[in-house]
mmCIF file of C-alpha atoms in Angstrom:
data_model
loop_
_atom_site.group_PDB
_atom_site.id
_atom_site.type_symbol
_atom_site.label_atom_id
_atom_site.label_comp_id
_atom_site.label_asym_id
_atom_site.label_seq_id
_atom_site.Cartn_x
_atom_site.Cartn_y
_atom_site.Cartn_z
ATOM 1 C CA LEU U 1 44.998 -48.388 -61.782
ATOM 2 C CA LEU U 2 47.022 -45.642 -60.308
ATOM 3 C CA LEU U 3 50.824 -45.943 -60.769
ATOM 4 C CA LEU U 4 52.070 -42.883 -59.295
ATOM 5 C CA ALA U 5 50.496 -39.970 -57.955
ATOM 6 C CA PRO U 6 52.274 -36.887 -56.923
ATOM 7 C CA SER U 7 50.970 -34.100 -54.922
ATOM 8 C CA GLY U 8 50.006 -31.349 -57.110
ATOM 9 C CA ALA U 9 49.030 -33.758 -59.879
ATOM 10 C CA LEU U 10 45.183 -32.929 -59.844
ATOM 11 C CA ALA U 11 42.986 -33.516 -62.953
ATOM 12 C CA VAL U 12 39.273 -33.740 -63.539
ATOM 13 C CA SER U 13 36.871 -36.498 -62.354
ATOM 14 C CA PRO U 14 38.176 -38.240 -60.246
ATOM 15 C CA LEU U 15 40.897 -35.509 -60.121
ATOM 16 C CA ILE U 16 43.726 -37.880 -60.534
ATOM 17 C CA VAL U 17 43.626 -39.459 -64.228
ATOM 18 C CA ASP U 18 42.303 -36.925 -66.648
ATOM 19 C CA ASP U 19 40.739 -37.905 -70.193
ATOM 20 C CA ALA U 20 41.357 -36.229 -73.237
ATOM 21 C CA ASP U 21 38.047 -34.448 -73.979
ATOM 22 C CA THR U 22 37.813 -30.770 -73.385
ATOM 23 C CA VAL U 23 34.924 -28.546 -72.477
ATOM 24 C CA GLU U 24 32.980 -27.451 -75.154
ATOM 25 C CA ARG U 25 33.330 -23.672 -76.380
ATOM 26 C CA GLY U 26 31.518 -21.316 -74.025
ATOM 27 C CA ARG U 27 30.581 -24.023 -71.835
ATOM 28 C CA LEU U 28 31.308 -24.496 -68.005
ATOM 29 C CA GLN U 29 31.881 -27.778 -66.455
ATOM 30 C CA LEU U 30 32.121 -27.929 -62.585
ATOM 31 C CA ASN U 31 33.883 -31.059 -60.992
ATOM 32 C CA LEU U 32 33.509 -31.481 -57.145
ATOM 33 C CA VAL U 33 34.757 -34.811 -55.360
ATOM 34 C CA TRP U 34 36.130 -35.398 -51.494
ATOM 35 C CA TYR U 35 39.026 -37.543 -50.604
ATOM 36 C CA PHE U 36 39.652 -39.027 -47.742
ATOM 37 C CA ASP U 37 43.144 -40.632 -46.428
ATOM 38 C CA HIS U 38 44.210 -42.480 -43.625
ATOM 39 C CA ALA U 39 47.819 -43.114 -43.205
ATOM 40 C CA SER U 40 49.784 -44.200 -39.869
ATOM 41 C CA ASP U 41 50.841 -40.660 -39.046
ATOM 42 C CA ARG U 42 47.782 -38.340 -40.296
ATOM 43 C CA GLN U 43 44.247 -38.086 -41.749
ATOM 44 C CA SER U 44 43.359 -36.040 -44.468
ATOM 45 C CA SER U 45 40.113 -34.788 -45.868
ATOM 46 C CA LEU U 46 40.313 -32.780 -49.169
ATOM 47 C CA VAL U 47 37.562 -30.994 -51.147
ATOM 48 C CA PRO U 48 38.628 -29.852 -54.236
ATOM 49 C CA VAL U 49 36.501 -27.615 -56.451
ATOM 50 C CA ASN U 50 37.575 -27.563 -60.295
ATOM 51 C CA PRO U 51 35.666 -25.259 -62.796
ATOM 52 C CA ALA U 52 36.671 -25.420 -66.390
ATOM 53 C CA LEU U 53 35.586 -23.096 -69.057
ATOM 54 C CA GLY U 54 35.717 -24.110 -72.604
ATOM 55 C CA LEU U 55 37.809 -21.503 -74.623
ATOM 56 C CA THR U 56 37.741 -22.830 -78.180
ATOM 57 C CA SER U 57 36.653 -26.120 -79.649
ATOM 58 C CA ARG U 58 40.002 -27.611 -78.998
ATOM 59 C CA GLY U 59 41.021 -25.835 -75.659
ATOM 60 C CA GLU U 60 39.983 -24.903 -71.992
ATOM 61 C CA VAL U 61 41.352 -23.182 -68.974
ATOM 62 C CA SER U 62 40.622 -24.358 -65.385
ATOM 63 C CA LEU U 63 41.167 -23.259 -61.668
ATOM 64 C CA THR U 64 41.309 -25.497 -58.770
ATOM 65 C CA PHE U 65 40.865 -24.483 -55.069
ATOM 66 C CA GLY U 66 39.272 -26.020 -52.259
ATOM 67 C CA TYR U 67 39.561 -27.026 -48.520
ATOM 68 C CA LEU U 68 42.182 -29.096 -46.744
ATOM 69 C CA ARG U 69 41.777 -30.728 -43.405
ATOM 70 C CA GLU U 70 44.786 -32.614 -41.958
ATOM 71 C CA GLN U 71 45.303 -34.246 -38.577
ATOM 72 C CA PHE U 72 48.785 -35.029 -37.665
ATOM 73 C CA ASP U 73 49.760 -37.664 -35.347
ATOM 74 C CA GLU U 74 53.448 -37.660 -35.317
ATOM 75 C CA PRO U 75 55.836 -35.852 -34.373
ATOM 76 C CA VAL U 76 53.338 -33.904 -32.282
ATOM 77 C CA PRO U 77 49.423 -34.332 -32.430
ATOM 78 C CA ASP U 78 48.168 -31.404 -34.487
ATOM 79 C CA THR U 79 45.070 -30.452 -36.795
ATOM 80 C CA ALA U 80 45.133 -27.981 -39.381
ATOM 81 C CA SER U 81 42.285 -26.894 -41.895
ATOM 82 C CA GLY U 82 41.831 -24.153 -44.292
ATOM 83 C CA PRO U 83 42.029 -23.482 -48.266
ATOM 84 C CA PHE U 84 45.020 -25.150 -49.820
ATOM 85 C CA ASP U 85 46.997 -23.816 -53.113
ATOM 86 C CA LEU U 86 45.472 -22.647 -56.045
ATOM 87 C CA LEU U 87 46.008 -24.605 -59.410
ATOM 88 C CA LEU U 88 45.751 -22.960 -62.900
ATOM 89 C CA GLY U 89 45.438 -25.253 -65.548
ATOM 90 C CA THR U 90 44.898 -25.325 -69.270
ATOM 91 C CA LYS U 91 44.369 -28.064 -71.651
ATOM 92 C CA TRP U 92 44.371 -28.224 -75.475
ATOM 93 C CA LYS U 93 43.279 -31.051 -78.297
ATOM 94 C CA LEU U 94 46.341 -32.117 -80.066
ATOM 95 C CA PHE U 95 45.235 -34.874 -82.199
ATOM 96 C CA ARG U 96 42.274 -37.109 -82.751
ATOM 97 C CA SER U 97 42.040 -40.052 -85.425
ATOM 98 C CA ASP U 98 39.509 -41.495 -87.163
ATOM 99 C CA GLY U 99 39.736 -44.485 -85.220
ATOM 100 C CA GLY U 100 38.694 -42.714 -81.699
ATOM 101 C CA LEU U 101 42.357 -42.305 -80.115
ATOM 102 C CA GLN U 102 42.552 -38.670 -78.663
ATOM 103 C CA LEU U 103 45.640 -37.046 -77.757
ATOM 104 C CA THR U 104 45.318 -33.949 -75.412
ATOM 105 C CA GLY U 105 48.401 -31.783 -73.570
ATOM 106 C CA ARG U 106 48.028 -30.175 -70.199
ATOM 107 C CA MET U 107 49.981 -27.460 -68.211
ATOM 108 C CA ASP U 108 49.209 -26.928 -64.750
ATOM 109 C CA VAL U 109 50.859 -24.304 -62.484
ATOM 110 C CA LYS U 110 50.097 -24.031 -58.862
ATOM 111 C CA PHE U 111 50.380 -20.931 -56.972
ATOM 112 C CA PRO U 112 51.407 -20.819 -53.153
ATOM 113 C CA SER U 113 48.364 -19.307 -51.730
ATOM 114 C CA ALA U 114 47.869 -21.513 -48.571
ATOM 115 C CA SER U 115 49.408 -21.313 -45.194
ATOM 116 C CA GLU U 116 52.698 -22.966 -45.443
ATOM 117 C CA SER U 117 53.068 -22.679 -41.556
ATOM 118 C CA ARG U 118 50.042 -24.567 -40.997
ATOM 119 C CA ARG U 119 50.995 -27.223 -43.686
ATOM 120 C CA LEU U 120 48.214 -26.451 -46.119
ATOM 121 C CA GLY U 121 50.495 -25.500 -48.560
ATOM 122 C CA THR U 122 54.078 -25.796 -49.868
ATOM 123 C CA GLY U 123 55.190 -22.149 -50.249
ATOM 124 C CA ASP U 124 56.245 -22.956 -53.592
ATOM 125 C CA THR U 125 55.295 -22.466 -57.032
ATOM 126 C CA ASP U 126 54.972 -25.450 -58.951
ATOM 127 C CA ILE U 127 54.332 -26.493 -62.635
ATOM 128 C CA GLY U 128 53.392 -29.651 -64.372
ATOM 129 C CA GLY U 129 53.165 -30.764 -68.047
ATOM 130 C CA PHE U 130 50.992 -33.700 -69.128
ATOM 131 C CA LEU U 131 50.082 -35.592 -72.084
ATOM 132 C CA ILE U 132 46.961 -37.720 -72.016
ATOM 133 C CA ALA U 133 45.551 -40.156 -74.573
ATOM 134 C CA THR U 134 42.083 -41.560 -74.503
ATOM 135 C CA ARG U 135 40.649 -44.578 -76.578
ATOM 136 C CA CYS U 136 36.927 -45.502 -76.560
ATOM 137 C CA TRP U 137 35.402 -48.863 -77.711
ATOM 138 C CA GLY U 138 31.658 -48.535 -77.283
ATOM 139 C CA HIS U 139 30.840 -47.362 -73.657
ATOM 140 C CA THR U 140 34.040 -48.530 -72.475
ATOM 141 C CA CYS U 141 36.962 -45.670 -72.408
ATOM 142 C CA PHE U 142 40.750 -45.814 -71.526
ATOM 143 C CA ASP U 143 42.551 -43.143 -70.157
ATOM 144 C CA TRP U 144 46.470 -42.777 -69.994
ATOM 145 C CA ASN U 145 48.316 -40.034 -68.361
ATOM 146 C CA VAL U 146 51.871 -39.076 -68.544
ATOM 147 C CA GLY U 147 53.349 -36.023 -66.793
ATOM 148 C CA TYR U 148 56.331 -34.335 -64.971
ATOM 149 C CA VAL U 149 55.689 -31.678 -62.340
ATOM 150 C CA ALA U 150 58.525 -29.459 -61.196
ATOM 151 C CA HIS U 151 58.045 -28.570 -57.589
ATOM 152 C CA ALA U 152 59.866 -25.435 -56.029
ATOM 153 C CA LEU U 153 60.661 -23.670 -59.073
ATOM 154 C CA ALA U 154 62.320 -21.099 -57.386
ATOM 155 C CA ALA U 155 64.544 -23.232 -55.482
ATOM 156 C CA ASP U 156 66.592 -24.340 -58.734
ATOM 157 C CA THR U 157 66.681 -28.075 -57.634
ATOM 158 C CA SER U 158 64.907 -30.914 -59.516
ATOM 159 C CA SER U 159 65.388 -33.300 -56.439
ATOM 160 C CA ASP U 160 61.831 -33.420 -55.409
ATOM 161 C CA ASP U 161 60.420 -33.185 -59.059
ATOM 162 C CA ALA U 162 57.972 -35.919 -59.643
ATOM 163 C CA TRP U 163 56.936 -38.184 -62.880
ATOM 164 C CA PHE U 164 53.180 -38.888 -63.200
ATOM 165 C CA LEU U 165 51.820 -42.032 -64.722
ATOM 166 C CA GLY U 166 48.283 -42.880 -64.659
ATOM 167 C CA GLN U 167 45.577 -45.021 -66.135
ATOM 168 C CA ALA U 168 41.852 -45.214 -65.831
ATOM 169 C CA VAL U 169 39.204 -47.147 -67.175
ATOM 170 C CA ARG U 170 35.620 -45.607 -67.639
ATOM 171 C CA TYR U 171 32.274 -47.084 -68.310
ATOM 172 C CA SER U 172 29.412 -45.265 -69.268
ATOM 173 C CA ALA U 173 26.143 -46.914 -68.190
ATOM 174 C CA THR U 174 23.852 -44.378 -70.452
ATOM 175 C CA GLU U 175 24.212 -43.292 -74.195
ATOM 176 C CA SER U 176 25.846 -39.748 -73.994
#
């Protein structure tokens, strides 16, 4: 169940709610997904590509980039497509209990690399911090995320900042 999803709060598969695992040291994990959203005033297709590299047994670094296509119906019909803003992230294991509870911290920085005039990017640098908890029972895992995204750091205002709260339930049909 997704309770709140501000723009800029991207995670790994399904790229909204993250799990507390990190990529093993020296390994590369590639996450790719396609989102389609149809609202009353627009249609959006988003294809983020998210390679993550394991740096240590406890930490990883990732980069998210990709393609965005938006068709706006209001105020004037228009279509924009192209690359969206780049997101650089890092995730570190903080705690793992004998009972299987994992706690991880993640920090993301979004760089304004897409066209603001074409509405593909915000034109601002954003930063987000997230606390991620995962607990598994057999093949079923629960992921809880809470975070804060500070939008437009240079603007010196917090009026458009956003809290993120999400939960996901995963079930593995095969043994890992």
